[in-house]
Short mmCIF file of C-alpha atoms and ligand atoms in Angstrom, two decimals:
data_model
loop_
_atom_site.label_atom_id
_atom_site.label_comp_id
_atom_site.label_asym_id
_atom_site.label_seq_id
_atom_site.Cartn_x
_atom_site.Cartn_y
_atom_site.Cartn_z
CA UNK A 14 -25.93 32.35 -6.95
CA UNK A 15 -23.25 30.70 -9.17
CA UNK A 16 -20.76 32.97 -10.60
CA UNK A 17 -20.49 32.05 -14.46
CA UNK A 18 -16.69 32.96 -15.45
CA UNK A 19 -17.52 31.96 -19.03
CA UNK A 20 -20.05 30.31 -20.64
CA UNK A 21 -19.14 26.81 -19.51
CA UNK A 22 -16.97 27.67 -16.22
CA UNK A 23 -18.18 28.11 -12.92
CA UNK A 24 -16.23 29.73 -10.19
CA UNK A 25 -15.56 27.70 -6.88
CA UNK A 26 -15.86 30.48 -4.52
CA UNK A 27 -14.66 30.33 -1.30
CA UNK A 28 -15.78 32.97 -0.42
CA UNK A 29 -19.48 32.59 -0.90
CA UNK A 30 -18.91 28.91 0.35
CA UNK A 31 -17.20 29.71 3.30
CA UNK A 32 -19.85 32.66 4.42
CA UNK A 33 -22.70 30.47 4.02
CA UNK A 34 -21.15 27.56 6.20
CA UNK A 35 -19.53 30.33 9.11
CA UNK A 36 -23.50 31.54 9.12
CA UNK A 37 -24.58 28.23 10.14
CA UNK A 38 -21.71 27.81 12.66
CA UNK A 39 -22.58 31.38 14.29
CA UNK A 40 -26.05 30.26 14.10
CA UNK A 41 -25.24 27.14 15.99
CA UNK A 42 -23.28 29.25 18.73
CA UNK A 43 -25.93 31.86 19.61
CA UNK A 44 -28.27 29.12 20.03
CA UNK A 45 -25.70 27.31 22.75
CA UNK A 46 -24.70 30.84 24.61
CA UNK A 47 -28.87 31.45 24.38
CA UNK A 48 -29.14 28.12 26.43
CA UNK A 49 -26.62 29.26 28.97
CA UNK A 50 -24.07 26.95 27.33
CA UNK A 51 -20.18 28.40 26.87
CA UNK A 52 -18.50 29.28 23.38
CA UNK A 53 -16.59 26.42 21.82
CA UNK A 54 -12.80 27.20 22.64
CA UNK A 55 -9.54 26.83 20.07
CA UNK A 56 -6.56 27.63 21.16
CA UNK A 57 -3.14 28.04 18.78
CA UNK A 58 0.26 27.77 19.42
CA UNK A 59 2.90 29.82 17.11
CA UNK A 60 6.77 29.63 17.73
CA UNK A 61 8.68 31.99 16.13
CA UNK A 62 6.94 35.07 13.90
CA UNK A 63 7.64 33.27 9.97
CA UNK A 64 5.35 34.99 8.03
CA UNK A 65 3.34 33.30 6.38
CA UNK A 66 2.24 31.44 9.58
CA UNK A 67 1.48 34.82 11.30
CA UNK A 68 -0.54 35.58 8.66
CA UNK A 69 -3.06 32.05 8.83
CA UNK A 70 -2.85 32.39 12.72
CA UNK A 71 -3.90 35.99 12.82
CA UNK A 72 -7.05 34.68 10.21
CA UNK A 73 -7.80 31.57 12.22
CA UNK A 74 -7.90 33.94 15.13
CA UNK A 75 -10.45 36.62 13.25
CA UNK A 76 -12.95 33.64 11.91
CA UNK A 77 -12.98 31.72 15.07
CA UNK A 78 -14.47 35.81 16.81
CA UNK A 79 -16.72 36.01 13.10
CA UNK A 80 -18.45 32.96 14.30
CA UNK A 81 -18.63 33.84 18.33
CA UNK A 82 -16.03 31.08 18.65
CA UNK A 83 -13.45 31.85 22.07
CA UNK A 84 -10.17 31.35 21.01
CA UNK A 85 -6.48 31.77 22.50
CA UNK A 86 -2.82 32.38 21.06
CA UNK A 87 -0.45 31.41 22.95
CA UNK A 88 3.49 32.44 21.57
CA UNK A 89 6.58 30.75 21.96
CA UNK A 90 9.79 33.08 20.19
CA UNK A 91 12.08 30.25 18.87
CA UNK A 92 14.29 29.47 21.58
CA UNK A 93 10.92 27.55 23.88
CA UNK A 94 12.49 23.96 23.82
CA UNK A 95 10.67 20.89 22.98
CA UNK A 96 10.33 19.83 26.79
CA UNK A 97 8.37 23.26 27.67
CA UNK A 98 5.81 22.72 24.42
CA UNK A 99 5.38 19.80 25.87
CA UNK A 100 4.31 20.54 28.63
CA UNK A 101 1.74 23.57 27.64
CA UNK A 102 0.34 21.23 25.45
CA UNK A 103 -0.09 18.75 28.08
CA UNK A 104 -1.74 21.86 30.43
CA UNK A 105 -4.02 22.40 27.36
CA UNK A 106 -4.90 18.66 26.98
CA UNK A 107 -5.85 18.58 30.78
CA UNK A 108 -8.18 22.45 30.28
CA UNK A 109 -12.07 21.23 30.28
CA UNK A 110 -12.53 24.54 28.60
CA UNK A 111 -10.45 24.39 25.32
CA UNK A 112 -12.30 22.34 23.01
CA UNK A 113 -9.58 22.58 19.89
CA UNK A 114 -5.73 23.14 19.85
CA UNK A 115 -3.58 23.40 17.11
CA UNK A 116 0.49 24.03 16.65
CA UNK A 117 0.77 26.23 13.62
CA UNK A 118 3.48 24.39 11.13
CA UNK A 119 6.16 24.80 10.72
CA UNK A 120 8.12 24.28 13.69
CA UNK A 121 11.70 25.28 14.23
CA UNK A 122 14.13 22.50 12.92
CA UNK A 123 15.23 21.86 16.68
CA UNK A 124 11.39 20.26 17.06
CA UNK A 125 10.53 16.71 16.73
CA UNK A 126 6.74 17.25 14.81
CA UNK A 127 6.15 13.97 14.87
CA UNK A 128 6.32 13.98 18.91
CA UNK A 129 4.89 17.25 19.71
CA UNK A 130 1.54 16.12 16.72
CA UNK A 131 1.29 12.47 18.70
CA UNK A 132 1.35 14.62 22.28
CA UNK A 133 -1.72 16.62 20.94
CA UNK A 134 -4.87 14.72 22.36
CA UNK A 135 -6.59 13.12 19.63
CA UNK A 136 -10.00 14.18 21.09
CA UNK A 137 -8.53 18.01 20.33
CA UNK A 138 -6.37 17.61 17.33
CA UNK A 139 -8.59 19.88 15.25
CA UNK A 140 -5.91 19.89 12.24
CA UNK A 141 -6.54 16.24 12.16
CA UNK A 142 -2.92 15.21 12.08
CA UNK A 143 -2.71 12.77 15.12
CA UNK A 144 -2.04 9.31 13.49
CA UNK A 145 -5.79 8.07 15.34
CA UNK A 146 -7.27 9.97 13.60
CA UNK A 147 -5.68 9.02 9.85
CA UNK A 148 -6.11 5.82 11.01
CA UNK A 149 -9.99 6.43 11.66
CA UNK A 150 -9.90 8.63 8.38
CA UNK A 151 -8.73 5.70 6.58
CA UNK A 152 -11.22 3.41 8.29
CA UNK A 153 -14.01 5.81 7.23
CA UNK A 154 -14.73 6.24 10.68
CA UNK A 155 -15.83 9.65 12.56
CA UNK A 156 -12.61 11.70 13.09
CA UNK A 157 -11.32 15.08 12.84
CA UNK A 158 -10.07 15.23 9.20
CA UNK A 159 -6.79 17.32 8.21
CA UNK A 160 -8.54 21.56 7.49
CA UNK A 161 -7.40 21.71 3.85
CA UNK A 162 -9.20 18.09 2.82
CA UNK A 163 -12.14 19.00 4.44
CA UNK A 164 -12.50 22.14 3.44
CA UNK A 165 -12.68 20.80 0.00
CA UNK A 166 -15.12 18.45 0.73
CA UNK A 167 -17.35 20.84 2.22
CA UNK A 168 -16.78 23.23 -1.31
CA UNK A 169 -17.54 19.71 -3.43
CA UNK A 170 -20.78 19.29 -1.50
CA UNK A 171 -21.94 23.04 -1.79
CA UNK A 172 -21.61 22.73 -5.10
CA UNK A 173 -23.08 19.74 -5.59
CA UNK A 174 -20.46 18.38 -7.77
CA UNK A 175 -20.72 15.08 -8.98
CA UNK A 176 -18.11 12.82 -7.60
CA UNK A 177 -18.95 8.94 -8.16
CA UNK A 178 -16.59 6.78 -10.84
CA UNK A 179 -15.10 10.51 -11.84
CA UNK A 180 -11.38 9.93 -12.30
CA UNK A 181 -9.83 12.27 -9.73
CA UNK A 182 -5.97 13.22 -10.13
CA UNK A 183 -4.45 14.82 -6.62
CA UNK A 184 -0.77 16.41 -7.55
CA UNK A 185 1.17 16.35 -4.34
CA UNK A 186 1.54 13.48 -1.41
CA UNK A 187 1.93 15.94 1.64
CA UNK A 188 1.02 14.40 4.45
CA UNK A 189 -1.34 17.99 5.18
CA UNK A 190 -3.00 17.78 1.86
CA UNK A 191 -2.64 15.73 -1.11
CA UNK A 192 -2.25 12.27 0.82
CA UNK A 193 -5.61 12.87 3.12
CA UNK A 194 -7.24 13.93 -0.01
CA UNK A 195 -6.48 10.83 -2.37
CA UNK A 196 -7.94 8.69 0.49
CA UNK A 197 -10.82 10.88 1.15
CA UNK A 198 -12.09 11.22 -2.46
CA UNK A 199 -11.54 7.57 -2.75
CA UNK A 200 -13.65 6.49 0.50
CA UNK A 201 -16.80 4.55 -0.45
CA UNK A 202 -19.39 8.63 0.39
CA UNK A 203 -19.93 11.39 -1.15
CA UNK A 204 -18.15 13.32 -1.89
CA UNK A 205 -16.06 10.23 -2.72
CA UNK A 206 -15.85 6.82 -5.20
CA UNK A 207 -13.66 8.10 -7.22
CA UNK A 208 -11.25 6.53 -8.71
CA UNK A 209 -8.30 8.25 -7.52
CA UNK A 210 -4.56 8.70 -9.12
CA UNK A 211 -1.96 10.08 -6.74
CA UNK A 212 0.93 12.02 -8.48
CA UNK A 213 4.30 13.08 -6.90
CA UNK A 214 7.35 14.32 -7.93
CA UNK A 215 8.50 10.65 -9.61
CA UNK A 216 5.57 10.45 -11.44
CA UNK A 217 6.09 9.40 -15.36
CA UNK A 218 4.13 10.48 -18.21
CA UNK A 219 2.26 12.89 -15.59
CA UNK A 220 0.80 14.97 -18.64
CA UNK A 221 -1.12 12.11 -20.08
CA UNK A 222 -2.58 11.07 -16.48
CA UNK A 223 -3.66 14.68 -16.22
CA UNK A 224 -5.29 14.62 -18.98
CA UNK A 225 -7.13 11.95 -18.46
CA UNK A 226 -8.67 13.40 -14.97
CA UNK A 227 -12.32 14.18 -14.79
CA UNK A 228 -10.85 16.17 -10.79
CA UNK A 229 -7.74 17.49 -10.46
CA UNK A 230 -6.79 18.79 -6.77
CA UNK A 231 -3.58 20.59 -7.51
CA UNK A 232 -1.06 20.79 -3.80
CA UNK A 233 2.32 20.36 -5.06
CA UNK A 234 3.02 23.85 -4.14
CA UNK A 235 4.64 25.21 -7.77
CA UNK A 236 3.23 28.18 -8.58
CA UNK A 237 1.10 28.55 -12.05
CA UNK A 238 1.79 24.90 -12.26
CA UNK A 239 -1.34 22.95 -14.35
CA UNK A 240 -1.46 24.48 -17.88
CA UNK A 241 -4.07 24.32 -20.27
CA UNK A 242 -2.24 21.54 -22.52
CA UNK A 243 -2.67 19.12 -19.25
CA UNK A 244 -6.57 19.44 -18.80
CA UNK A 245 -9.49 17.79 -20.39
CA UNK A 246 -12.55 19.63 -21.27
CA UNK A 247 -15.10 20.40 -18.64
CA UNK A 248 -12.79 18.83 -16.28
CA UNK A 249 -13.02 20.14 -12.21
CA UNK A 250 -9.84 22.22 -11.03
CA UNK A 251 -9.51 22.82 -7.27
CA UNK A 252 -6.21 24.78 -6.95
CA UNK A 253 -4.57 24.25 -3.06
CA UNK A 254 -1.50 26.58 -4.03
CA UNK A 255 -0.36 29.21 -1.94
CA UNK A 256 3.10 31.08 -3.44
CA UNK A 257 3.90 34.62 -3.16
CA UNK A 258 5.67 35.76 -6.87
CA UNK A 259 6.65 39.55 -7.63
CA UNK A 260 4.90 41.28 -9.37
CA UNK A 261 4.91 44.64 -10.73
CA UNK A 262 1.05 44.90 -11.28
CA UNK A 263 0.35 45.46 -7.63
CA UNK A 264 1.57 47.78 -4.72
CA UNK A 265 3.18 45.43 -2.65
CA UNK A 266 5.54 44.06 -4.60
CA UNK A 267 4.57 40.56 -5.14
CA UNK A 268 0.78 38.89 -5.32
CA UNK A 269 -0.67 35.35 -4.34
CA UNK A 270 -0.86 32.27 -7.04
CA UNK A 271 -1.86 29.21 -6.93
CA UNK A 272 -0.51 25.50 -8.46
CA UNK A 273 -2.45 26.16 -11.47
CA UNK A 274 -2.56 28.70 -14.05
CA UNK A 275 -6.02 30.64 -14.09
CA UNK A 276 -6.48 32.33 -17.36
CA UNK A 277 -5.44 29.61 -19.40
CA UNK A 278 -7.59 26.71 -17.16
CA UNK A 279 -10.18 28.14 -16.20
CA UNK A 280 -11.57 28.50 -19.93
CA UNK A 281 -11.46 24.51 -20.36
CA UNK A 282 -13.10 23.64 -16.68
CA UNK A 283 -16.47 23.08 -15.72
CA UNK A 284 -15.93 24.10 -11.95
CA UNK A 285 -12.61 26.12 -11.08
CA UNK A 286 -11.35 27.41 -7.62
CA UNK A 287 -9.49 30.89 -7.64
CA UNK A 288 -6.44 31.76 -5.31
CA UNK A 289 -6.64 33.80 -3.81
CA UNK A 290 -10.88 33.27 -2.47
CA UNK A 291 -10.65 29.95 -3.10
CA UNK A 292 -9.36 26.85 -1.32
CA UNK A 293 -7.55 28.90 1.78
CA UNK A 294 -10.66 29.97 2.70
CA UNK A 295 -12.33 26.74 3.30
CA UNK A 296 -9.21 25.78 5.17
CA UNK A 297 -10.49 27.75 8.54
CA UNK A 298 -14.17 26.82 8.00
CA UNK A 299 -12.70 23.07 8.02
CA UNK A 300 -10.96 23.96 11.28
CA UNK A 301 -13.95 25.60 12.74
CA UNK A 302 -16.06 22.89 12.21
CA UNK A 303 -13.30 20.42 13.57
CA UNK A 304 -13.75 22.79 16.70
CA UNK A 305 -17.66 22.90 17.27
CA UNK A 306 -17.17 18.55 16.70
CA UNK A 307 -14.49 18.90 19.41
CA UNK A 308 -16.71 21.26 22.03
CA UNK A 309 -19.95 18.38 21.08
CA UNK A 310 -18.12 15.65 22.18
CA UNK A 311 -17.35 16.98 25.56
N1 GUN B 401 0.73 25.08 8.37
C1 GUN B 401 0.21 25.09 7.12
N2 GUN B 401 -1.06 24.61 7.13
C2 GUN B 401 -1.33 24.26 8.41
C3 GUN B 401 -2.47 23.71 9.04
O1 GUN B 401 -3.51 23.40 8.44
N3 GUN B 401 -2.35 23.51 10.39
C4 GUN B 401 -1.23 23.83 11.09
N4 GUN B 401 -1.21 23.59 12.39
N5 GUN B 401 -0.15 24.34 10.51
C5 GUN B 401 -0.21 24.55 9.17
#
């Protein structure tokens, strides 16, 4: 079932999408434990208690048990040096029975990312953020691609959302999000061919490009971003945003928005994604299916 916001919008909703796919994954699982097989296996690493990592980590956690997935935490408070990550990871590299294993970002400043990503073996790196597997990404070769990205994808193909010779606009280069994406959607598959514009923070005349997109993929991370002056009509929005604002509408304090500005969007879209129950939610499935890939190739 579609959910029809108005007459010509329809919701992107990770929810539904994400429930359907995690069915198929705990499908998959009771199958292998019927056969006498063991549960695929993530494991995460968190330094340090920020947040808003605590918060994925605890969800990652919950969806990998949702699914019959096994999974571990192991916690590091922020004074574990570089050498002694290291060296875990290296333990968990060598452990025939972890399939997947992830370092939640960000690290303390005092980490090198770049050498604790590259020390992650590429046959686990379930976030998809060694550099073999961007360079197989790029190749269009099997690889574990970077959770948000794929996540996407997956809510394209539910869908069913044509892709081909569409004019897709990402907003944001992060190496996480926006710059995966802009190769993905350009990658001669589906969902892919488009013809793909890549906007950053030096971008000129940004409101005209915008305009011009048939796909926008907003991850610049600037909350209530993408007004309705900079999007065609019946164009796609999928909103990657994540930013906690105050509010005085809700009991906490503060509520959850996204790079783009829903009520005034959604109105001109053809296919819109929410935040939150949008994008975030694909994120884990994308993980979770990095992790069943991971256990298959054993
Ligand atoms: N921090 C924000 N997003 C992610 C993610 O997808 N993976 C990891 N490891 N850290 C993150």
């Amino acid at each position: 079932m579609k959910e029809q916001l108005t007459q010509n919008t329809i919701l992107l909703d990770g929810k539904v999408t994400s429930a359907a796919i995690k069915l198929e994954l705990a499908t998959e699982v009771a199958t292998l434990i019927s056969q006498g097989k063991r549960a695929p296996h993530l494991c995460a690493i968190l330094v340090g208690n920020n947040g808003a990592s605590e918060t994925y980590v605890a969800s990652k956690v919950k969806n990998c048990a949702e699914v019959g997935f096994k999974s571990s935490l192991i916690r590091y408070d922020l004074s574990v040096s570089e050498e002694e990550l290291l060296g875990k990871i290296q333990e968990i590299n060598d452990d025939s029975g972890i399939d997947g294993l992830i370092v939640q970002l960000p690290l303390p400043d005092h980490f090198n990312v770049q050498r604790i990503t590259e020390a992650i073996s590429p046959l686990k790196d379930v976030d998809g953020f060694h550099p073999l597997n961007l360079g197989r990404m790029v190749q269009n070769l099997p690889a574990f691609l970077p959770a948000t990205p794929y996540g996407i994808l997956l809510m394209i193909e539910h869908y069913k959302i044509e892709t081909s010779g569409k004019h897709c606009v990402v907003l944001g280069r992060s190496n996480i999000v926006g710059m995966p994406m802009s190769i993905l959607l350009s990658r001669n598959a589906y969902p892919g061919n488009c013809t793909v514009t890549l906007c950053h923070s030096k971008t000129k005349d940004l409101e005209e490009i915008l305009k011009s997109a048939d796909i926008i993929i907003a991850a610049l991370g600037k909350a209530e971003f993408l007004r309705a002056n900079m999007v065609k009509e019946g164009a796609v929005v999928i909103d990657v945003g994540i930013t906690r604002v105050k509010s005085d509408k809700t009991k906490s304090g503060f509520k959850i928005v996204g790079d783009v500005n829903f009520e005034e969007v959604a109105p001109h879209c053809s296919y819109i994604s929410p935040v939150p129950g949008g994008v975030g939610l694909m994120t884990i499935v994308g993980l979770l299916k990095n992790t069943l890939t991971a256990y298959h190739h054993e």
